[in-house]
């Protein structure tokens, strides 16, 4: 695997861990069930709010000695695939998860190594050819080695399959998580994190899916277009500035200007894509929490006369008014 692919995988893992901690710390299941008049001790407060991940809770949950919060279970599955299946007692899925990820990743790594080996052989042949023709002035007699691009394609798709298998194990763990609450805020959050729009479907808000998917598609479209143009003008600029016989009709200054413009637009597109993505995650969580929020239609207003006592009802009164005198006024009451 090349370094760019490795960085992408590590970024995804860090993002999943961050979302797991986010759902654990911010979206606790019992947040509205707590009694504000009951004072908890400091140890209990640390255990319930400050700690993002508890190994005691994690291993106890795997042994089915205690209940795991969905965020803790998800974080464990990110680091160790199959954690959610063990906690959910879906043991028959473990061979599928480990067998699928292991076989696809292993075979994909083999084909990518095969491609890398053929590429190195070709680069070595080119170097030797150049040295030979420079030294002897003759055509290099050895046959050109073939770069195995088919192995690269096969290996890449196999690694993508391993990633999808890994993603599927995370989604399966969230789907099979047992909870008495519906909709479950943590589940809605992780649904939208794993597949944008799925949290809205889970909350029964289907009309939001086209909105968020439209925003993501538009953002990704501009991201792809701006990145393509950035690479194009960057290549032209490098060619014009490094080659004395360049045939490009675009000057170095013009290419540099367009390169910088498209790079800035590409960065804006990245920010827009991230904003839409995180907005739909937050939306799924908030509306899952507010699902049971009651808004009564019994809203009324009544107006009635009343006696106003300035010296008793208010701390401030005009110095020229006798505090012992009451005033007649009206009182407006709102009930909702």
PDB file of N, CA, C and O in Angstrom, residues 110-151:
ATOM      1  N   UNK A 110      -1.068  -8.798  -1.288  1.00  0.00           N
ATOM      2  CA  UNK A 110      -0.212  -9.605  -2.172  1.00  0.00           C
ATOM      3  C   UNK A 110      -0.164  -9.000  -3.574  1.00  0.00           C
ATOM      4  O   UNK A 110       0.919  -8.847  -4.173  1.00  0.00           O
ATOM      5  N   UNK A 111      -1.330  -8.641  -4.121  1.00  0.00           N
ATOM      6  CA  UNK A 111      -1.360  -8.078  -5.473  1.00  0.00           C
ATOM      7  C   UNK A 111      -0.710  -6.698  -5.524  1.00  0.00           C
ATOM      8  O   UNK A 111      -0.039  -6.358  -6.517  1.00  0.00           O
ATOM      9  N   UNK A 112      -0.886  -5.891  -4.506  1.00  0.00           N
ATOM     10  CA  UNK A 112      -0.228  -4.588  -4.482  1.00  0.00           C
ATOM     11  C   UNK A 112       1.288  -4.737  -4.381  1.00  0.00           C
ATOM     12  O   UNK A 112       2.038  -3.964  -4.983  1.00  0.00           O
ATOM     13  N   UNK A 113       1.735  -5.718  -3.613  1.00  0.00           N
ATOM     14  CA  UNK A 113       3.175  -5.991  -3.544  1.00  0.00           C
ATOM     15  C   UNK A 113       3.701  -6.461  -4.900  1.00  0.00           C
ATOM     16  O   UNK A 113       4.818  -6.092  -5.314  1.00  0.00           O
ATOM     17  N   UNK A 114       2.900  -7.258  -5.593  1.00  0.00           N
ATOM     18  CA  UNK A 114       3.286  -7.721  -6.926  1.00  0.00           C
ATOM     19  C   UNK A 114       3.428  -6.543  -7.889  1.00  0.00           C
ATOM     20  O   UNK A 114       4.384  -6.483  -8.693  1.00  0.00           O
ATOM     21  N   UNK A 115       2.508  -5.601  -7.829  1.00  0.00           N
ATOM     22  CA  UNK A 115       2.600  -4.407  -8.668  1.00  0.00           C
ATOM     23  C   UNK A 115       3.837  -3.584  -8.306  1.00  0.00           C
ATOM     24  O   UNK A 115       4.572  -3.123  -9.192  1.00  0.00           O
ATOM     25  N   UNK A 116       4.059  -3.391  -7.012  1.00  0.00           N
ATOM     26  CA  UNK A 116       5.218  -2.604  -6.571  1.00  0.00           C
ATOM     27  C   UNK A 116       6.521  -3.244  -7.037  1.00  0.00           C
ATOM     28  O   UNK A 116       7.457  -2.544  -7.461  1.00  0.00           O
ATOM     29  N   UNK A 117       6.577  -4.542  -6.968  1.00  0.00           N
ATOM     30  CA  UNK A 117       7.775  -5.264  -7.413  1.00  0.00           C
ATOM     31  C   UNK A 117       8.018  -5.069  -8.902  1.00  0.00           C
ATOM     32  O   UNK A 117       9.155  -4.834  -9.339  1.00  0.00           O
ATOM     33  N   UNK A 118       6.948  -5.164  -9.713  1.00  0.00           N
ATOM     34  CA  UNK A 118       7.105  -4.955 -11.162  1.00  0.00           C
ATOM     35  C   UNK A 118       7.477  -3.515 -11.484  1.00  0.00           C
ATOM     36  O   UNK A 118       8.256  -3.259 -12.408  1.00  0.00           O
ATOM     37  N   UNK A 119       6.954  -2.564 -10.711  1.00  0.00           N
ATOM     38  CA  UNK A 119       7.288  -1.145 -10.926  1.00  0.00           C
ATOM     39  C   UNK A 119       8.748  -0.888 -10.598  1.00  0.00           C
ATOM     40  O   UNK A 119       9.449  -0.150 -11.340  1.00  0.00           O
ATOM     41  N   UNK A 120       9.238  -1.465  -9.536  1.00  0.00           N
ATOM     42  CA  UNK A 120      10.647  -1.294  -9.175  1.00  0.00           C
ATOM     43  C   UNK A 120      11.551  -1.920 -10.240  1.00  0.00           C
ATOM     44  O   UNK A 120      12.613  -1.366 -10.580  1.00  0.00           O
ATOM     45  N   UNK A 121      11.153  -3.080 -10.772  1.00  0.00           N
ATOM     46  CA  UNK A 121      11.937  -3.727 -11.826  1.00  0.00           C
ATOM     47  C   UNK A 121      11.991  -2.848 -13.074  1.00  0.00           C
ATOM     48  O   UNK A 121      13.047  -2.735 -13.723  1.00  0.00           O
ATOM     49  N   UNK A 122      10.880  -2.207 -13.406  1.00  0.00           N
ATOM     50  CA  UNK A 122      10.856  -1.324 -14.574  1.00  0.00           C
ATOM     51  C   UNK A 122      11.723  -0.089 -14.338  1.00  0.00           C
ATOM     52  O   UNK A 122      12.464   0.334 -15.241  1.00  0.00           O
ATOM     53  N   UNK A 123      11.653   0.507 -13.162  1.00  0.00           N
ATOM     54  CA  UNK A 123      12.480   1.674 -12.854  1.00  0.00           C
ATOM     55  C   UNK A 123      13.960   1.327 -12.903  1.00  0.00           C
ATOM     56  O   UNK A 123      14.795   2.109 -13.407  1.00  0.00           O
ATOM     57  N   UNK A 124      14.309   0.166 -12.377  1.00  0.00           N
ATOM     58  CA  UNK A 124      15.699  -0.279 -12.420  1.00  0.00           C
ATOM     59  C   UNK A 124      16.155  -0.494 -13.865  1.00  0.00           C
ATOM     60  O   UNK A 124      17.270  -0.138 -14.244  1.00  0.00           O
ATOM     61  N   UNK A 125      15.281  -1.097 -14.690  1.00  0.00           N
ATOM     62  CA  UNK A 125      15.613  -1.314 -16.106  1.00  0.00           C
ATOM     63  C   UNK A 125      15.842   0.012 -16.829  1.00  0.00           C
ATOM     64  O   UNK A 125      16.760   0.142 -17.645  1.00  0.00           O
ATOM     65  N   UNK A 126      15.002   1.029 -16.545  1.00  0.00           N
ATOM     66  CA  UNK A 126      15.158   2.335 -17.180  1.00  0.00           C
ATOM     67  C   UNK A 126      16.491   2.969 -16.810  1.00  0.00           C
ATOM     68  O   UNK A 126      17.172   3.554 -17.660  1.00  0.00           O
ATOM     69  N   UNK A 127      16.884   2.842 -15.530  1.00  0.00           N
ATOM     70  CA  UNK A 127      18.157   3.408 -15.091  1.00  0.00           C
ATOM     71  C   UNK A 127      19.329   2.710 -15.782  1.00  0.00           C
ATOM     72  O   UNK A 127      20.264   3.365 -16.270  1.00  0.00           O
ATOM     73  N   UNK A 128      19.278   1.392 -15.808  1.00  0.00           N
ATOM     74  CA  UNK A 128      20.343   0.638 -16.457  1.00  0.00           C
ATOM     75  C   UNK A 128      20.392   0.924 -17.958  1.00  0.00           C
ATOM     76  O   UNK A 128      21.490   1.011 -18.552  1.00  0.00           O
ATOM     77  N   UNK A 129      19.248   1.067 -18.603  1.00  0.00           N
ATOM     78  CA  UNK A 129      19.194   1.377 -20.024  1.00  0.00           C
ATOM     79  C   UNK A 129      19.844   2.721 -20.322  1.00  0.00           C
ATOM     80  O   UNK A 129      20.630   2.866 -21.279  1.00  0.00           O
ATOM     81  N   UNK A 130      19.515   3.718 -19.511  1.00  0.00           N
ATOM     82  CA  UNK A 130      20.089   5.051 -19.703  1.00  0.00           C
ATOM     83  C   UNK A 130      21.601   5.030 -19.523  1.00  0.00           C
ATOM     84  O   UNK A 130      22.348   5.612 -20.320  1.00  0.00           O
ATOM     85  N   UNK A 131      22.082   4.351 -18.494  1.00  0.00           N
ATOM     86  CA  UNK A 131      23.532   4.270 -18.252  1.00  0.00           C
ATOM     87  C   UNK A 131      24.244   3.516 -19.378  1.00  0.00           C
ATOM     88  O   UNK A 131      25.333   3.906 -19.814  1.00  0.00           O
ATOM     89  N   UNK A 132      23.630   2.443 -19.840  1.00  0.00           N
ATOM     90  CA  UNK A 132      24.250   1.615 -20.883  1.00  0.00           C
ATOM     91  C   UNK A 132      24.356   2.400 -22.196  1.00  0.00           C
ATOM     92  O   UNK A 132      25.401   2.404 -22.855  1.00  0.00           O
ATOM     93  N   UNK A 133      23.255   3.055 -22.591  1.00  0.00           N
ATOM     94  CA  UNK A 133      23.269   3.783 -23.854  1.00  0.00           C
ATOM     95  C   UNK A 133      24.172   4.998 -23.791  1.00  0.00           C
ATOM     96  O   UNK A 133      24.770   5.396 -24.808  1.00  0.00           O
ATOM     97  N   UNK A 134      24.287   5.616 -22.577  1.00  0.00           N
ATOM     98  CA  UNK A 134      25.196   6.748 -22.422  1.00  0.00           C
ATOM     99  C   UNK A 134      26.651   6.300 -22.508  1.00  0.00           C
ATOM    100  O   UNK A 134      27.502   6.974 -23.122  1.00  0.00           O
ATOM    101  N   UNK A 135      26.954   5.162 -21.930  1.00  0.00           N
ATOM    102  CA  UNK A 135      28.342   4.695 -21.877  1.00  0.00           C
ATOM    103  C   UNK A 135      28.797   4.058 -23.184  1.00  0.00           C
ATOM    104  O   UNK A 135      29.918   4.327 -23.668  1.00  0.00           O
ATOM    105  N   UNK A 136      27.952   3.217 -23.798  1.00  0.00           N
ATOM    106  CA  UNK A 136      28.373   2.460 -24.976  1.00  0.00           C
ATOM    107  C   UNK A 136      27.790   3.008 -26.276  1.00  0.00           C
ATOM    108  O   UNK A 136      28.250   2.627 -27.360  1.00  0.00           O
ATOM    109  N   UNK A 137      26.783   3.871 -26.203  1.00  0.00           N
ATOM    110  CA  UNK A 137      26.206   4.415 -27.420  1.00  0.00           C
ATOM    111  C   UNK A 137      25.443   3.403 -28.229  1.00  0.00           C
ATOM    112  O   UNK A 137      25.299   3.568 -29.452  1.00  0.00           O
ATOM    113  N   UNK A 138      24.987   2.366 -27.620  1.00  0.00           N
ATOM    114  CA  UNK A 138      24.245   1.309 -28.293  1.00  0.00           C
ATOM    115  C   UNK A 138      22.889   1.100 -27.616  1.00  0.00           C
ATOM    116  O   UNK A 138      22.673   1.505 -26.477  1.00  0.00           O
ATOM    117  N   UNK A 139      21.998   0.442 -28.382  1.00  0.00           N
ATOM    118  CA  UNK A 139      20.670   0.139 -27.833  1.00  0.00           C
ATOM    119  C   UNK A 139      20.789  -0.925 -26.755  1.00  0.00           C
ATOM    120  O   UNK A 139      21.493  -1.921 -26.921  1.00  0.00           O
ATOM    121  N   UNK A 140      20.074  -0.682 -25.657  1.00  0.00           N
ATOM    122  CA  UNK A 140      20.109  -1.627 -24.535  1.00  0.00           C
ATOM    123  C   UNK A 140      19.501  -2.957 -24.977  1.00  0.00           C
ATOM    124  O   UNK A 140      18.358  -2.999 -25.470  1.00  0.00           O
ATOM    125  N   UNK A 141      20.221  -4.065 -24.837  1.00  0.00           N
ATOM    126  CA  UNK A 141      19.779  -5.327 -25.441  1.00  0.00           C
ATOM    127  C   UNK A 141      18.696  -6.070 -24.661  1.00  0.00           C
ATOM    128  O   UNK A 141      18.065  -6.976 -25.210  1.00  0.00           O
ATOM    129  N   UNK A 142      18.470  -5.700 -23.415  1.00  0.00           N
ATOM    130  CA  UNK A 142      17.546  -6.489 -22.601  1.00  0.00           C
ATOM    131  C   UNK A 142      16.104  -6.017 -22.800  1.00  0.00           C
ATOM    132  O   UNK A 142      15.828  -4.841 -23.001  1.00  0.00           O
ATOM    133  N   UNK A 143      15.190  -6.964 -22.720  1.00  0.00           N
ATOM    134  CA  UNK A 143      13.771  -6.708 -22.964  1.00  0.00           C
ATOM    135  C   UNK A 143      13.157  -5.851 -21.865  1.00  0.00           C
ATOM    136  O   UNK A 143      13.487  -5.981 -20.697  1.00  0.00           O
ATOM    137  N   UNK A 144      12.234  -4.978 -22.284  1.00  0.00           N
ATOM    138  CA  UNK A 144      11.578  -4.089 -21.334  1.00  0.00           C
ATOM    139  C   UNK A 144      10.641  -4.882 -20.419  1.00  0.00           C
ATOM    140  O   UNK A 144       9.754  -5.600 -20.907  1.00  0.00           O
ATOM    141  N   UNK A 145      10.811  -4.783 -19.108  1.00  0.00           N
ATOM    142  CA  UNK A 145       9.886  -5.480 -18.193  1.00  0.00           C
ATOM    143  C   UNK A 145       8.514  -4.801 -18.202  1.00  0.00           C
ATOM    144  O   UNK A 145       8.390  -3.606 -18.457  1.00  0.00           O
ATOM    145  N   UNK A 146       7.499  -5.573 -17.911  1.00  0.00           N
ATOM    146  CA  UNK A 146       6.124  -5.073 -17.955  1.00  0.00           C
ATOM    147  C   UNK A 146       5.669  -4.706 -16.545  1.00  0.00           C
ATOM    148  O   UNK A 146       5.856  -5.480 -15.596  1.00  0.00           O
ATOM    149  N   UNK A 147       5.090  -3.511 -16.432  1.00  0.00           N
ATOM    150  CA  UNK A 147       4.507  -3.105 -15.150  1.00  0.00           C
ATOM    151  C   UNK A 147       3.127  -3.749 -15.025  1.00  0.00           C
ATOM    152  O   UNK A 147       2.284  -3.610 -15.920  1.00  0.00           O
ATOM    153  N   UNK A 148       2.901  -4.433 -13.936  1.00  0.00           N
ATOM    154  CA  UNK A 148       1.658  -5.190 -13.755  1.00  0.00           C
ATOM    155  C   UNK A 148       0.563  -4.269 -13.201  1.00  0.00           C
ATOM    156  O   UNK A 148       0.265  -4.259 -12.002  1.00  0.00           O
ATOM    157  N   UNK A 149      -0.053  -3.506 -14.109  1.00  0.00           N
ATOM    158  CA  UNK A 149      -1.128  -2.606 -13.689  1.00  0.00           C
ATOM    159  C   UNK A 149      -2.389  -3.380 -13.300  1.00  0.00           C
ATOM    160  O   UNK A 149      -3.190  -2.899 -12.495  1.00  0.00           O
ATOM    161  N   UNK A 150      -2.577  -4.536 -13.873  1.00  0.00           N
ATOM    162  CA  UNK A 150      -3.727  -5.356 -13.517  1.00  0.00           C
ATOM    163  C   UNK A 150      -3.664  -5.771 -12.050  1.00  0.00           C
ATOM    164  O   UNK A 150      -4.687  -5.797 -11.351  1.00  0.00           O
ATOM    165  N   UNK A 151      -2.437  -6.100 -11.580  1.00  0.00           N
ATOM    166  CA  UNK A 151      -2.273  -6.448 -10.167  1.00  0.00           C
ATOM    167  C   UNK A 151      -2.596  -5.256  -9.271  1.00  0.00           C
ATOM    168  O   UNK A 151      -3.185  -5.415  -8.199  1.00  0.00           O
TER     169      UNK A 151
END
